[in-house]
Tab-separated table of N, CA and C in Angstrom:
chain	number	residue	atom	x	y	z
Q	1	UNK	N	85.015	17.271	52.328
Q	1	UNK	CA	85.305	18.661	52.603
Q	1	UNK	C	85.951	19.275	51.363
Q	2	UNK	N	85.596	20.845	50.870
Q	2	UNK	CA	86.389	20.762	49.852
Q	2	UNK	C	86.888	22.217	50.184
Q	3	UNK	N	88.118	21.539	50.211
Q	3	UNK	CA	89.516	22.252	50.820
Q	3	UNK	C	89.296	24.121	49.919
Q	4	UNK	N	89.174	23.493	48.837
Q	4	UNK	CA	89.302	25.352	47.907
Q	4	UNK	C	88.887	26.085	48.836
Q	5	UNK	N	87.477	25.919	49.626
Q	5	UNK	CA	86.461	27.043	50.292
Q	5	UNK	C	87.372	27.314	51.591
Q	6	UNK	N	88.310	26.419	51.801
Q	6	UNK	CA	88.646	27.044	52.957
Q	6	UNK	C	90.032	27.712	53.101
Q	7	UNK	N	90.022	29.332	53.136
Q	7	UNK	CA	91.403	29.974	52.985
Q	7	UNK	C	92.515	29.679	53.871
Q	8	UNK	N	93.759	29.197	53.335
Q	8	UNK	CA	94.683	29.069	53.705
Q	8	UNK	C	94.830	27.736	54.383
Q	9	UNK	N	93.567	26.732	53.687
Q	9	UNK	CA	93.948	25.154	54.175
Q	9	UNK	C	93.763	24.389	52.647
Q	10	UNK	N	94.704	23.843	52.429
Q	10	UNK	CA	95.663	23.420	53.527
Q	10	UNK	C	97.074	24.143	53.367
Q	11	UNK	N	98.080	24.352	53.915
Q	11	UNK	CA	98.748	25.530	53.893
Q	11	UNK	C	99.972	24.657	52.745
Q	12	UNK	N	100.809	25.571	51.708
Q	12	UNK	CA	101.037	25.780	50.764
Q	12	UNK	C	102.702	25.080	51.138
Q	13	UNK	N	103.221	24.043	50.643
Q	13	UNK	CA	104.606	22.891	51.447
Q	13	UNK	C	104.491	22.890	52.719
Q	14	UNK	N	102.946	22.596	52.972
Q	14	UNK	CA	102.934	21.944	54.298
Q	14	UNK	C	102.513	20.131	54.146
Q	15	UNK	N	102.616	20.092	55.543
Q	15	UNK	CA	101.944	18.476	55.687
Q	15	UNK	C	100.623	18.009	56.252
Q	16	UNK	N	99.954	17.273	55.517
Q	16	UNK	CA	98.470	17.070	55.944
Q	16	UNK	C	98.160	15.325	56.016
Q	17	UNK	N	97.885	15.219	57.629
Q	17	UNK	CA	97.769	13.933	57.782
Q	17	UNK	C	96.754	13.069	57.163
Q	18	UNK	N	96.854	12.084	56.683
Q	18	UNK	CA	95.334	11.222	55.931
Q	18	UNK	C	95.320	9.825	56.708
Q	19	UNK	N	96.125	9.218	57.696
Q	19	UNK	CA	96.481	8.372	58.234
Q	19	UNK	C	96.964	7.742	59.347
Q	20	UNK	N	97.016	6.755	59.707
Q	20	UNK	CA	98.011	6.504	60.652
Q	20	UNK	C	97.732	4.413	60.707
Q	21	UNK	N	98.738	3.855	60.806
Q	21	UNK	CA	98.719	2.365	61.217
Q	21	UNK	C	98.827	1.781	62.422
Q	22	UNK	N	98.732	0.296	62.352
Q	22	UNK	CA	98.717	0.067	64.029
Q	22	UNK	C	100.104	-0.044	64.507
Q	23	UNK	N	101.012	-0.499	63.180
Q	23	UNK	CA	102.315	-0.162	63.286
Q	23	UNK	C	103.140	1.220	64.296
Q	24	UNK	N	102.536	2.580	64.516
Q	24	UNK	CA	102.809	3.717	64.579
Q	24	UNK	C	103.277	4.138	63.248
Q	25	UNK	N	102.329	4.062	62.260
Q	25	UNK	CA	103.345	4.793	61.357
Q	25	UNK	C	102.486	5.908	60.759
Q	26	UNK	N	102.499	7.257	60.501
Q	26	UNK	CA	101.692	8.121	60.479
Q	26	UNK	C	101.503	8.677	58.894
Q	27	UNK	N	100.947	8.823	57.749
Q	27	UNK	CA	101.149	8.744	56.440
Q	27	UNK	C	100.068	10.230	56.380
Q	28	UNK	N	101.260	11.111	55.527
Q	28	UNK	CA	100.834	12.281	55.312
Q	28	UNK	C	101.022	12.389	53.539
Q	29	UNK	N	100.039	13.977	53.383
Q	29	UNK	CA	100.810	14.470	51.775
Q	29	UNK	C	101.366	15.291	52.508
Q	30	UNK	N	102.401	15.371	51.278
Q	30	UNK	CA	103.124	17.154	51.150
Q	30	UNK	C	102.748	17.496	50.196
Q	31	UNK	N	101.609	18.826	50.799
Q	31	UNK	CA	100.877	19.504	49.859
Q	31	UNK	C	101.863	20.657	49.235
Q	32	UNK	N	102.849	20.430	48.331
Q	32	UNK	CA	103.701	21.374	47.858
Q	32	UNK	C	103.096	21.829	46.802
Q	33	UNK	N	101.823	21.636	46.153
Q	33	UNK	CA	101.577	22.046	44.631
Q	33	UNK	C	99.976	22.212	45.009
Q	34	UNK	N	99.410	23.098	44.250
Q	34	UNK	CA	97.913	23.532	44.255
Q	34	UNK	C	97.104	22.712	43.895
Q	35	UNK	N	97.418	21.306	43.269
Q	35	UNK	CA	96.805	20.052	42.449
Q	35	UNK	C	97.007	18.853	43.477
Q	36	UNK	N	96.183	18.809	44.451
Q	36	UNK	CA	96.217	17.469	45.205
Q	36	UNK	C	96.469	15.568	44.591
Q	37	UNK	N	96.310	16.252	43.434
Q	37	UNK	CA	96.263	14.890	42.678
Q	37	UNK	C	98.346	14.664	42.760
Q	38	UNK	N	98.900	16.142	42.628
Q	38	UNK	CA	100.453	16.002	42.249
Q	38	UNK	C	100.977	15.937	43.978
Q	39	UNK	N	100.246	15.427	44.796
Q	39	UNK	CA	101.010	15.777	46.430
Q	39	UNK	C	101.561	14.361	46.597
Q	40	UNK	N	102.938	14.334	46.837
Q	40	UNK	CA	103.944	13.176	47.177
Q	40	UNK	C	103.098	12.594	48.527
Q	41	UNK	N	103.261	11.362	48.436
Q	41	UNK	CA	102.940	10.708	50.088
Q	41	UNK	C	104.328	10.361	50.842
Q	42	UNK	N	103.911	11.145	52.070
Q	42	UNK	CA	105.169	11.051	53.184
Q	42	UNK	C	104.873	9.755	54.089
Q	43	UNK	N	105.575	8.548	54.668
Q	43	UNK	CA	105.280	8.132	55.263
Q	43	UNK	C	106.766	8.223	56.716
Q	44	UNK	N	106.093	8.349	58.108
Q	44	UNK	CA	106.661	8.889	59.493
Q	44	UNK	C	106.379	8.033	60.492
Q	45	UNK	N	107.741	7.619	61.213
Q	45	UNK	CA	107.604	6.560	62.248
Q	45	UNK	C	108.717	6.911	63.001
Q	46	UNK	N	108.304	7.324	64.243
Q	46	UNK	CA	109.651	7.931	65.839
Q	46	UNK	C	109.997	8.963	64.843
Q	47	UNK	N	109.351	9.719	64.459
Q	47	UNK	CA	109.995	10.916	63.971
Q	47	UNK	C	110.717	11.509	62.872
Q	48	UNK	N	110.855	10.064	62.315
Q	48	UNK	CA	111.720	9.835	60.612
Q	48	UNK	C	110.701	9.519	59.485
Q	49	UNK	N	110.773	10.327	58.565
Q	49	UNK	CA	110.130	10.404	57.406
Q	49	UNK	C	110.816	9.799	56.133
Q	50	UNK	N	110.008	9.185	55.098
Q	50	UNK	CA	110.385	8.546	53.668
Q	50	UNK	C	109.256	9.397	52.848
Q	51	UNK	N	109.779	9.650	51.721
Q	51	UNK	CA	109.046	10.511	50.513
Q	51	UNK	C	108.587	9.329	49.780
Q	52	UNK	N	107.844	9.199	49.307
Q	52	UNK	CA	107.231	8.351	47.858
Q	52	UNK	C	107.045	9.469	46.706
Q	53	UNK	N	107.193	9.331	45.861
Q	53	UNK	CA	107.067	10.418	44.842
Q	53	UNK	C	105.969	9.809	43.908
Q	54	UNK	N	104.652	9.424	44.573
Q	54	UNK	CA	103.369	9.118	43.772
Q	54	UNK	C	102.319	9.462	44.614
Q	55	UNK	N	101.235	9.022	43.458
Q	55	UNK	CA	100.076	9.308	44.618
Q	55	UNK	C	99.247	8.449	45.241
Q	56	UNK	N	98.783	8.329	45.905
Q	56	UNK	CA	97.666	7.995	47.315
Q	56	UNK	C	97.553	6.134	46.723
Q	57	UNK	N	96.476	6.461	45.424
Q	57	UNK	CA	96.480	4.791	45.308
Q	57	UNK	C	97.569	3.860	45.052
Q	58	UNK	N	98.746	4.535	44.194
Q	58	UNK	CA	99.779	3.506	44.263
Q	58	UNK	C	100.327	3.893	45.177
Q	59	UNK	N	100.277	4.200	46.005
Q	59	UNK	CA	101.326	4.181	47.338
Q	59	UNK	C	100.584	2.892	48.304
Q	60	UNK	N	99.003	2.812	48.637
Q	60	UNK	CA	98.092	1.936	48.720
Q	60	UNK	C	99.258	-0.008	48.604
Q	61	UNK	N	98.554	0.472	47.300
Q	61	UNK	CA	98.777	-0.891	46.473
Q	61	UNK	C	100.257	-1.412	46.315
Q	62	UNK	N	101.194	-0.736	46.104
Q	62	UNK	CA	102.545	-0.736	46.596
Q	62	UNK	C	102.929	-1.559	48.074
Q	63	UNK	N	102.203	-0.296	49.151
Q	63	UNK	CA	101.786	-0.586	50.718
Q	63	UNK	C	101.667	-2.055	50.852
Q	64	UNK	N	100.792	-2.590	50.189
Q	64	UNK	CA	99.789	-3.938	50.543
Q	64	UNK	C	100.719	-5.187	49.611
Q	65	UNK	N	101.356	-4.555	48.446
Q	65	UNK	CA	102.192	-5.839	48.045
Q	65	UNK	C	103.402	-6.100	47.701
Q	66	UNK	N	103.769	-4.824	47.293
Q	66	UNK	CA	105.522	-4.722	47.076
Q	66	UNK	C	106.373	-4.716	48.223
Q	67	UNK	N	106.916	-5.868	48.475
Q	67	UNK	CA	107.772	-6.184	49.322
Q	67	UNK	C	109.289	-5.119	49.349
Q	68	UNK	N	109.584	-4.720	48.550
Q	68	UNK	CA	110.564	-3.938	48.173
Q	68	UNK	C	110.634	-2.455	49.136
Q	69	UNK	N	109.121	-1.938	49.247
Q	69	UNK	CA	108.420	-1.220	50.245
Q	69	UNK	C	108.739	-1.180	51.724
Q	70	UNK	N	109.124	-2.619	51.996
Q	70	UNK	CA	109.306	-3.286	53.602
Q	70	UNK	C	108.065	-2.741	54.781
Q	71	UNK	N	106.794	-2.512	53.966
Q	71	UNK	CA	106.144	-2.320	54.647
Q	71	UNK	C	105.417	-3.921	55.582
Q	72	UNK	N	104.891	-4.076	56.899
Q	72	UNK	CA	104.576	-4.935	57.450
Q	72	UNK	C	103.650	-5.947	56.797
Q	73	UNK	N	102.572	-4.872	56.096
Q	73	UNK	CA	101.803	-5.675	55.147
Q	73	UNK	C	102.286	-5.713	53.993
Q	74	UNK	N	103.042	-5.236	53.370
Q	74	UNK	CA	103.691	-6.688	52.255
Q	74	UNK	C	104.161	-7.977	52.488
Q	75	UNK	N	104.476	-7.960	53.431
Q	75	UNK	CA	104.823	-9.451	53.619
Q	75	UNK	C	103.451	-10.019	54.583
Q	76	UNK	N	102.384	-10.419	53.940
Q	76	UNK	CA	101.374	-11.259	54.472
Q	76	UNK	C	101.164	-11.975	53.653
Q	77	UNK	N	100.930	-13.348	53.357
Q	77	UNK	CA	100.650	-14.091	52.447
Q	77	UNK	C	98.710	-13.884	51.535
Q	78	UNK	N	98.167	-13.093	52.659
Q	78	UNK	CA	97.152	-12.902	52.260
Q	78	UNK	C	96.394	-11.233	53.158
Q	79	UNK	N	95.338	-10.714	52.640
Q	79	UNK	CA	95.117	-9.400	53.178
Q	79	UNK	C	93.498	-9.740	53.484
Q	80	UNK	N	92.810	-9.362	54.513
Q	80	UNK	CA	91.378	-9.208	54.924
Q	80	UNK	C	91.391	-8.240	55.836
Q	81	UNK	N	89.899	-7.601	55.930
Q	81	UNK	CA	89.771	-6.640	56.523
Q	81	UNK	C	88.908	-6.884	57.442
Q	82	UNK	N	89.220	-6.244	58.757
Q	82	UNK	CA	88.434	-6.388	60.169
Q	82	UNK	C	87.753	-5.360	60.641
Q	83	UNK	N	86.100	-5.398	60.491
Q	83	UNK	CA	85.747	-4.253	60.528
Q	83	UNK	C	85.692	-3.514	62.331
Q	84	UNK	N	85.921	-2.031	62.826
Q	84	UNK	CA	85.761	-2.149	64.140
Q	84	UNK	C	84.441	-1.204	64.542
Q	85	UNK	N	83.660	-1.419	63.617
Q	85	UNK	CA	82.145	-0.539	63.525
Q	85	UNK	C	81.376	-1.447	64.938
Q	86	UNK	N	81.137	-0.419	65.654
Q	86	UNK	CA	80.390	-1.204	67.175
Q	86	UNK	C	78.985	-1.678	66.795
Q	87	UNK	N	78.493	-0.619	65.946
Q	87	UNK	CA	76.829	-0.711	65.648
Q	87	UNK	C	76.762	-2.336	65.124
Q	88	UNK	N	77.236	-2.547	64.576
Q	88	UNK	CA	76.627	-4.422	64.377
Q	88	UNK	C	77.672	-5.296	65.158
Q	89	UNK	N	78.103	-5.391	66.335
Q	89	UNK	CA	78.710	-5.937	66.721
Q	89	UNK	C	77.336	-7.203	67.696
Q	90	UNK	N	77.677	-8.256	67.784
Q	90	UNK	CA	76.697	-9.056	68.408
Q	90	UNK	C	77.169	-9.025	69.945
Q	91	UNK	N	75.839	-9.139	70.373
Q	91	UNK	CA	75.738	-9.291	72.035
Q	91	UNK	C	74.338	-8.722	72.783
């Protein structure tokens, strides 16, 4: 979708969801700046929010290994992905 064409989205220090985990944890930008590339990632759980002051992929990659993060998946000794696409599911 490309946001330019559409007036007044996404709205100007607002919040725009890109996410959510199985954790409950809901991961937004704050689109405070006209350059999506410069939008902080918010991450929100019961209602309490943490700022990251980067963008999307190192927040990612951070997410998945920096323990420092205390995110659930940093601490896995290893990461794989489970796909939940029905169309090739056997039966």
């Amino acid at each position: 979708m490309d946001w330019a064409k559409i007036e007044g989205y996404p709205t100007a220090d607002g919040l725009l969801r890109w996410g959510a985990s199985e954790q409950e944890f809901d991961f937004v930008w704050h689109t405070g700046t006209a350059d999506p590339d410069n939008w902080p990632v918010q991450v929100g759980q019961f209602g309490e929010c943490e700022r990251f002051d980067c963008g999307l992929g190192e927040f990612l990659v951070r997410m998945l290994t920096d323990r420092t993060y205390a995110f659930p998946t940093s601490r896995l000794d290893a990461h794989f992905f489970q796909s939940h696409d029905f169309r090739f599911s056997e039966g």
